[in-house]
JSON list of C-alpha atoms in Angstrom, two decimals:
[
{"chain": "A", "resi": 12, "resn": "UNK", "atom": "CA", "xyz": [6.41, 15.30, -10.95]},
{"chain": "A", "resi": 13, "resn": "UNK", "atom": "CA", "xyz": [6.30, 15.19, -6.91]},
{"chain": "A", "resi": 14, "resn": "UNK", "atom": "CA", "xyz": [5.28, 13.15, -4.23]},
{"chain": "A", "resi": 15, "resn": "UNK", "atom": "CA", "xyz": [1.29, 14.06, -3.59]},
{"chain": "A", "resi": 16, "resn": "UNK", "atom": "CA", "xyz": [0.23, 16.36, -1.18]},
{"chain": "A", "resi": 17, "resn": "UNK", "atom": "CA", "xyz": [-2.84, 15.21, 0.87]},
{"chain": "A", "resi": 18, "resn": "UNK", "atom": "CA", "xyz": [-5.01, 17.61, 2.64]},
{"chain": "A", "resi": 19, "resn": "UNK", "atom": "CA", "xyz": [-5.21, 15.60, 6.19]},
{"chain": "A", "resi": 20, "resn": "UNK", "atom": "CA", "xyz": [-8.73, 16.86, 6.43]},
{"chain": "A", "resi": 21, "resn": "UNK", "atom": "CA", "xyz": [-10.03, 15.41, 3.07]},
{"chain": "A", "resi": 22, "resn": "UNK", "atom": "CA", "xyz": [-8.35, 11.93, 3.62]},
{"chain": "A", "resi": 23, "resn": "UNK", "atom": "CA", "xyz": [-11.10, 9.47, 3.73]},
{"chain": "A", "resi": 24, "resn": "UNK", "atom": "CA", "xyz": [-12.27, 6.39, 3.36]},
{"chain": "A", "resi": 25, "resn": "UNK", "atom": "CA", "xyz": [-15.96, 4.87, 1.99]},
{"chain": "A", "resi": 26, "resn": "UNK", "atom": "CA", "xyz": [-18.34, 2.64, 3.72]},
{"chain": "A", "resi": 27, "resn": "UNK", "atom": "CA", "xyz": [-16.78, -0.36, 1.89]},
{"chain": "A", "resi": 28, "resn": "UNK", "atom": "CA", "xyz": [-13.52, 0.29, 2.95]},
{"chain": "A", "resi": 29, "resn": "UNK", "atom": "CA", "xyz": [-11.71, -2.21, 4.72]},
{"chain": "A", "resi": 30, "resn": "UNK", "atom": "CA", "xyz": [-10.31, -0.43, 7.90]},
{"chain": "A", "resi": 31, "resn": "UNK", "atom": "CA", "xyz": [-8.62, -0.72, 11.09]},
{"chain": "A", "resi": 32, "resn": "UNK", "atom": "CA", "xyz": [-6.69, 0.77, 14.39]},
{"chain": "A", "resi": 33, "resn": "UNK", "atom": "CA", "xyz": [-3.78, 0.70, 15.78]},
{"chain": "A", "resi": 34, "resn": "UNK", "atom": "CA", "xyz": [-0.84, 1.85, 17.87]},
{"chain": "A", "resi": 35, "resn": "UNK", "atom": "CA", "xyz": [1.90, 4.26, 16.15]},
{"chain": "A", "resi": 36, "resn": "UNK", "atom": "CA", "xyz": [5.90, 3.33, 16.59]},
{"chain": "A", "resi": 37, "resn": "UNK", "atom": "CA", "xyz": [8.23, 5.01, 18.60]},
{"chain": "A", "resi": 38, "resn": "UNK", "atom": "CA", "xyz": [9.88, 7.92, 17.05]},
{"chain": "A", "resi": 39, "resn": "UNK", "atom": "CA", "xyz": [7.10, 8.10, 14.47]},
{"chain": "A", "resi": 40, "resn": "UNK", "atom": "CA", "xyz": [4.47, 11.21, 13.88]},
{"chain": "A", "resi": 41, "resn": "UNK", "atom": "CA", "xyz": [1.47, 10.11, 11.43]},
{"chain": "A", "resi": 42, "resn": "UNK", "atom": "CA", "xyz": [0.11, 12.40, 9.46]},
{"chain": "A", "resi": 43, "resn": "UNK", "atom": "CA", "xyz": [-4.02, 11.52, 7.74]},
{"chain": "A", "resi": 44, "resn": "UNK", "atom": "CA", "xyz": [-2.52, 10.61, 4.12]},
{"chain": "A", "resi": 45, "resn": "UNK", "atom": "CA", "xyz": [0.75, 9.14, 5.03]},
{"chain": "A", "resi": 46, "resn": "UNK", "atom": "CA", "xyz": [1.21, 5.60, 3.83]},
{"chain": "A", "resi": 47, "resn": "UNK", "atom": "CA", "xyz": [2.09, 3.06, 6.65]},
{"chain": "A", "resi": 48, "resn": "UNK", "atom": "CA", "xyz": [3.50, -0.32, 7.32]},
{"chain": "A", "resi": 49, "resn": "UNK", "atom": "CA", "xyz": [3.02, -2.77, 10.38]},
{"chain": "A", "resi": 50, "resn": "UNK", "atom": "CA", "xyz": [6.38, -3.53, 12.21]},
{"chain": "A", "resi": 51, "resn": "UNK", "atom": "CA", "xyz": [6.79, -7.16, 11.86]},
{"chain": "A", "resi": 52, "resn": "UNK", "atom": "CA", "xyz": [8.49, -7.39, 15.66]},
{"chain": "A", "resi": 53, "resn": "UNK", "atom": "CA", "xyz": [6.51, -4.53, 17.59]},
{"chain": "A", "resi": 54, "resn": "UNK", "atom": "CA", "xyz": [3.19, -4.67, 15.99]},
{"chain": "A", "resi": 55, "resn": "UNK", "atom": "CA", "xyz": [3.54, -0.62, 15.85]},
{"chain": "A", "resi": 56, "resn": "UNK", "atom": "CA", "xyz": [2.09, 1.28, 12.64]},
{"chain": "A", "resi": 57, "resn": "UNK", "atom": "CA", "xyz": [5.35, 3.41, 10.90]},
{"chain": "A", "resi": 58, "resn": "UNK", "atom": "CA", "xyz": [5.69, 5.35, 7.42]},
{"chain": "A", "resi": 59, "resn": "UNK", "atom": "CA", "xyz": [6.25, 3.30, 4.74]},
{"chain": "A", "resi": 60, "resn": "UNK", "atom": "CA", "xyz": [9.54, 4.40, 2.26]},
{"chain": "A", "resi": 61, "resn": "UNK", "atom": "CA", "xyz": [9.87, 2.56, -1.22]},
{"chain": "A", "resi": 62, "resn": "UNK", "atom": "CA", "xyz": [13.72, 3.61, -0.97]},
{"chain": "A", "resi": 63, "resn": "UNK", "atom": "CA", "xyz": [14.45, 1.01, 1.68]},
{"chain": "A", "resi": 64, "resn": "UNK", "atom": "CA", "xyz": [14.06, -2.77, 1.60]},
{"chain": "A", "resi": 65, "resn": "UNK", "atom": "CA", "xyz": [10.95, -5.12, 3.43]},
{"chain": "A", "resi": 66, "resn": "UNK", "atom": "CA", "xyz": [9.35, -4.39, 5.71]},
{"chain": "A", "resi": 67, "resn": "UNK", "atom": "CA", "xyz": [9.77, -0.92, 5.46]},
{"chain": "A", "resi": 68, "resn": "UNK", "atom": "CA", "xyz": [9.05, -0.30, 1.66]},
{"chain": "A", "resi": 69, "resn": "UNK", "atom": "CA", "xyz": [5.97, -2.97, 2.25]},
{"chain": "A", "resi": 70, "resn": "UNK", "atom": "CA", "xyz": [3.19, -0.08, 2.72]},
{"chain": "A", "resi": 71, "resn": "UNK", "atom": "CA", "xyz": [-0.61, -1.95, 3.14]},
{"chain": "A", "resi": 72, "resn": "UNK", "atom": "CA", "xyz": [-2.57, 0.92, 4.48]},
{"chain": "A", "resi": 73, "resn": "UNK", "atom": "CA", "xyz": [-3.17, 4.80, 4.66]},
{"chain": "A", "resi": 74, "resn": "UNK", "atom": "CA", "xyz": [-3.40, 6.90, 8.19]},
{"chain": "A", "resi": 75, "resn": "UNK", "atom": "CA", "xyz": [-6.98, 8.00, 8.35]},
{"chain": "A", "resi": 76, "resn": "UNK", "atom": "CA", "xyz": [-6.05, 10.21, 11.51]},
{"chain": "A", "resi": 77, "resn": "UNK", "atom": "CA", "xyz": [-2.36, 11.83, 12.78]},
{"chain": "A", "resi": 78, "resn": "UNK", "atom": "CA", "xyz": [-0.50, 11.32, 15.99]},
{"chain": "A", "resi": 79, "resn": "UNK", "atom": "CA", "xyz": [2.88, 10.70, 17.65]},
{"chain": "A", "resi": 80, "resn": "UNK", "atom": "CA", "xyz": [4.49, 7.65, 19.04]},
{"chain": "A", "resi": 81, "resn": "UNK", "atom": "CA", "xyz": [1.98, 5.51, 20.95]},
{"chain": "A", "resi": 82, "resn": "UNK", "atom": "CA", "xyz": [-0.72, 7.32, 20.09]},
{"chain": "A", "resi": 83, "resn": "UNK", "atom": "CA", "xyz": [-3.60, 5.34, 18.38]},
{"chain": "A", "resi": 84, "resn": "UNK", "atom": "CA", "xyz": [-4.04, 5.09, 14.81]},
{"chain": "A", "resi": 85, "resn": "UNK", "atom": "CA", "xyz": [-7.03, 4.75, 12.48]},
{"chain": "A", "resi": 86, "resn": "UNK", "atom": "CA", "xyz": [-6.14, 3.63, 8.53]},
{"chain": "A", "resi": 87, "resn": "UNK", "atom": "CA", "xyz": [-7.81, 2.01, 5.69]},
{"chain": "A", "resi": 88, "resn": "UNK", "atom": "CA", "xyz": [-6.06, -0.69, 4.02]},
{"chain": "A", "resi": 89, "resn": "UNK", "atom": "CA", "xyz": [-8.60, -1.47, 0.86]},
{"chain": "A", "resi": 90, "resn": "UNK", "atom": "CA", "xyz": [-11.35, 1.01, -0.19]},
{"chain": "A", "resi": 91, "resn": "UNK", "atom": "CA", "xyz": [-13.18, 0.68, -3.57]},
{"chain": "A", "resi": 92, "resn": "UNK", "atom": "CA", "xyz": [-13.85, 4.34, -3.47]},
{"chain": "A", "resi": 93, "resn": "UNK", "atom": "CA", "xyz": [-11.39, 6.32, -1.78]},
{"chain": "A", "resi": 94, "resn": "UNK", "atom": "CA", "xyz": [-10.30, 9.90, -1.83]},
{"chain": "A", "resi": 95, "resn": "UNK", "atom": "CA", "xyz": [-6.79, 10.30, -1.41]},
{"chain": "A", "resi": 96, "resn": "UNK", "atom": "CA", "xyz": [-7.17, 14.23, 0.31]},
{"chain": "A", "resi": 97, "resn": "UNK", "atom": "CA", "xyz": [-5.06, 14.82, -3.17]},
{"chain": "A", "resi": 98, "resn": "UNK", "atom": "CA", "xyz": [-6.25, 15.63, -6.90]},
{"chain": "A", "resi": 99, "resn": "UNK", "atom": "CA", "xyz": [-5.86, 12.71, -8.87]},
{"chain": "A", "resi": 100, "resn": "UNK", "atom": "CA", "xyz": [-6.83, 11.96, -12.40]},
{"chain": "A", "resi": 101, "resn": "UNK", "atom": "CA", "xyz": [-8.96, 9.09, -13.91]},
{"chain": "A", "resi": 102, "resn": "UNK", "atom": "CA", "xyz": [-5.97, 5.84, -14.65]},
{"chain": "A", "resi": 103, "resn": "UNK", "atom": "CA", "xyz": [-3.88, 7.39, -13.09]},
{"chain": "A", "resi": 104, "resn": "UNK", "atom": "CA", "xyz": [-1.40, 5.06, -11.04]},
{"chain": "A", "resi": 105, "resn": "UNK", "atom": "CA", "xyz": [-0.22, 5.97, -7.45]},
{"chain": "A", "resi": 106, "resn": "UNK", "atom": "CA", "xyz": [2.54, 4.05, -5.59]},
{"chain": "A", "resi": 107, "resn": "UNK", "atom": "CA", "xyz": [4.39, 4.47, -2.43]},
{"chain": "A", "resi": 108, "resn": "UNK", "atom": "CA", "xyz": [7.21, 6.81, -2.51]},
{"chain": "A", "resi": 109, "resn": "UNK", "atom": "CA", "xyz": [10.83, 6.74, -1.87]},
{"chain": "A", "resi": 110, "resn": "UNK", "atom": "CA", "xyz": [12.03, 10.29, -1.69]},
{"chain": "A", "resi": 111, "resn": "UNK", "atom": "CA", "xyz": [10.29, 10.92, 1.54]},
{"chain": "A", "resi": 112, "resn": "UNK", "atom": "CA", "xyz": [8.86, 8.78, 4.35]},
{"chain": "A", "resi": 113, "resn": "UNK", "atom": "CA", "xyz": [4.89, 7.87, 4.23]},
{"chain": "A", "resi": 114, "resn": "UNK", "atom": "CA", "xyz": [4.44, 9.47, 1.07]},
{"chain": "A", "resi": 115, "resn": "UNK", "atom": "CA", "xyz": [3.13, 8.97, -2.23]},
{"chain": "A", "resi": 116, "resn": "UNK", "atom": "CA", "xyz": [3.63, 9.51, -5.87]},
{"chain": "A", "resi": 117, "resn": "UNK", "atom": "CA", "xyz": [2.88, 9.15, -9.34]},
{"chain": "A", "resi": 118, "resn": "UNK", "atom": "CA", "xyz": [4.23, 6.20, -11.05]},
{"chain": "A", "resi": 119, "resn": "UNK", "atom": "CA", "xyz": [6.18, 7.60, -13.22]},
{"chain": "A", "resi": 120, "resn": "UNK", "atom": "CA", "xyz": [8.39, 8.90, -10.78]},
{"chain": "A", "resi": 121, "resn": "UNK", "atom": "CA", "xyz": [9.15, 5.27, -9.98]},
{"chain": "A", "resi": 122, "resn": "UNK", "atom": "CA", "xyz": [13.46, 5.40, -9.95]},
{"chain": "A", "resi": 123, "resn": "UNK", "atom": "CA", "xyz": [15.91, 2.76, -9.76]},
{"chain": "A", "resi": 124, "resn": "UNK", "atom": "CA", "xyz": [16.42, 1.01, -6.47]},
{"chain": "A", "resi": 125, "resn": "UNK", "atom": "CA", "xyz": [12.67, 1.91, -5.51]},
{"chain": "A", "resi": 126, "resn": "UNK", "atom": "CA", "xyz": [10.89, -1.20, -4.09]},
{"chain": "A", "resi": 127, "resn": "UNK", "atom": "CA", "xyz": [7.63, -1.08, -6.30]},
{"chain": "A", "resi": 128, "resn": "UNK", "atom": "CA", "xyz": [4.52, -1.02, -4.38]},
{"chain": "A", "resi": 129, "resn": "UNK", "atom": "CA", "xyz": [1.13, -0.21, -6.03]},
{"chain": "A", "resi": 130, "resn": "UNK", "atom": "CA", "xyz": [-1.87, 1.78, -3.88]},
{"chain": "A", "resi": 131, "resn": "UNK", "atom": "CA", "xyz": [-4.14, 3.09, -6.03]},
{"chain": "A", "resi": 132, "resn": "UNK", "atom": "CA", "xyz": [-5.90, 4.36, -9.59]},
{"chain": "A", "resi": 133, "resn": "UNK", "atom": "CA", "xyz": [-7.92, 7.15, -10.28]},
{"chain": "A", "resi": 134, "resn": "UNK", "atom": "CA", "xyz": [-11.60, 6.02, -10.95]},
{"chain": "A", "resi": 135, "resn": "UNK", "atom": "CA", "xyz": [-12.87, 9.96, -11.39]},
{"chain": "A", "resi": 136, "resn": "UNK", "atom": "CA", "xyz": [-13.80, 12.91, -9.59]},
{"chain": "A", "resi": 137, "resn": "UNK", "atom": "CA", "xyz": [-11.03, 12.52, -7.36]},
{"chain": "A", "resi": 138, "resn": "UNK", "atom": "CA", "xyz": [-11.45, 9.19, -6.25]},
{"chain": "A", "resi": 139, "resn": "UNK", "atom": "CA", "xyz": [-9.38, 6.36, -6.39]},
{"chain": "A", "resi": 140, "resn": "UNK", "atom": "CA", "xyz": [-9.38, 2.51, -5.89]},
{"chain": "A", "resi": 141, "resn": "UNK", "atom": "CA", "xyz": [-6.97, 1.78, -2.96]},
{"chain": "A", "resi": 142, "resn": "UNK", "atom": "CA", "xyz": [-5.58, -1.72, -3.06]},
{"chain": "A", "resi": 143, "resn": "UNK", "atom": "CA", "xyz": [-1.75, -2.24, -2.27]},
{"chain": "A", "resi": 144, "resn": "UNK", "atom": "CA", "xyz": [0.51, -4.65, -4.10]},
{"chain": "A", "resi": 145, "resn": "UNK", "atom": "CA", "xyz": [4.13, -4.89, -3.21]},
{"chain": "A", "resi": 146, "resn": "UNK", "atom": "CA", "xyz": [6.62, -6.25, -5.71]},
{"chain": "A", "resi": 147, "resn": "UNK", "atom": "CA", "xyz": [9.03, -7.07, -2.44]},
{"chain": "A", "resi": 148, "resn": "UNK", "atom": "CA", "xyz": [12.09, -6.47, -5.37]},
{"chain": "A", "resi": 149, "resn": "UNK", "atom": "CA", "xyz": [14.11, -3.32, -6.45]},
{"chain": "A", "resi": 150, "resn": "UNK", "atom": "CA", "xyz": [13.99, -1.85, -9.41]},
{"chain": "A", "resi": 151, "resn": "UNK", "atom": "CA", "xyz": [16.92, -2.67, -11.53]}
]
């Protein structure tokens, strides 16, 4: 399998999401899709990787909209019924990914060293239930 592929366009979130904005981190282009973490010292919104340790592989939200380094940022961090921009199938688990920055994946591409962090099932029709859970440990 591969990390998913979001159509930026398609990335959005439902009436019950829980949402918010922000300011993107230096060095850092968003993309609508990518999954994001809150700096701890700047406050700044970067991409989350589940290859590196907390905070970075700590993802709690999805960009809603793109941009560059200081550059406002909308995301969703809980959604009961959200679609991804990305096909995804009924049960079927989504985490953050560690092969690429702000990305996402199936959890069976889960490998060894990956801090585990959970972001959403497939509920049908190409919706999912976004809810992050970080495990804040490496996978032996």
């Amino acid at each position: 399998m591969a990390d998913k592929s979001p159509t930026a366009s398609t990335v959005l979130a439902s009436a019950n999401a829980e949402v918010g904005d922000g300011v993107i981190g230096a060095a850092t282009t968003l993309t609508a899709g990518d999954s994001i973490y809150q700096d701890p010292t700047t406050l700044t919104w970067l991409k989350s990787n589940a290859s590196t340790a907390p905070p970075v592989s700590k993802a709690c939200a999805i960009a809603l909209t793109g941009g560059s380094a200081g550059q406002p940022v909308h995301y969703v961090t809980e959604d009961p019924k959200f679609f991804p921009g990305f096909a995804i199938a009924v049960h079927e688990v989504i985490i953050v990914s560690g092969t690429a920055a702000g990305k996402l994946c199936p959890i069976a591409d889960n490998a060894t060293g990956w801090y585990w962090t959970f972001a959403m099932v497939g509920i049908g029709s190409n919706f999912s239930r976004l809810k992050f859970v970080n495990s804040g440990v490496p996978k032996p």
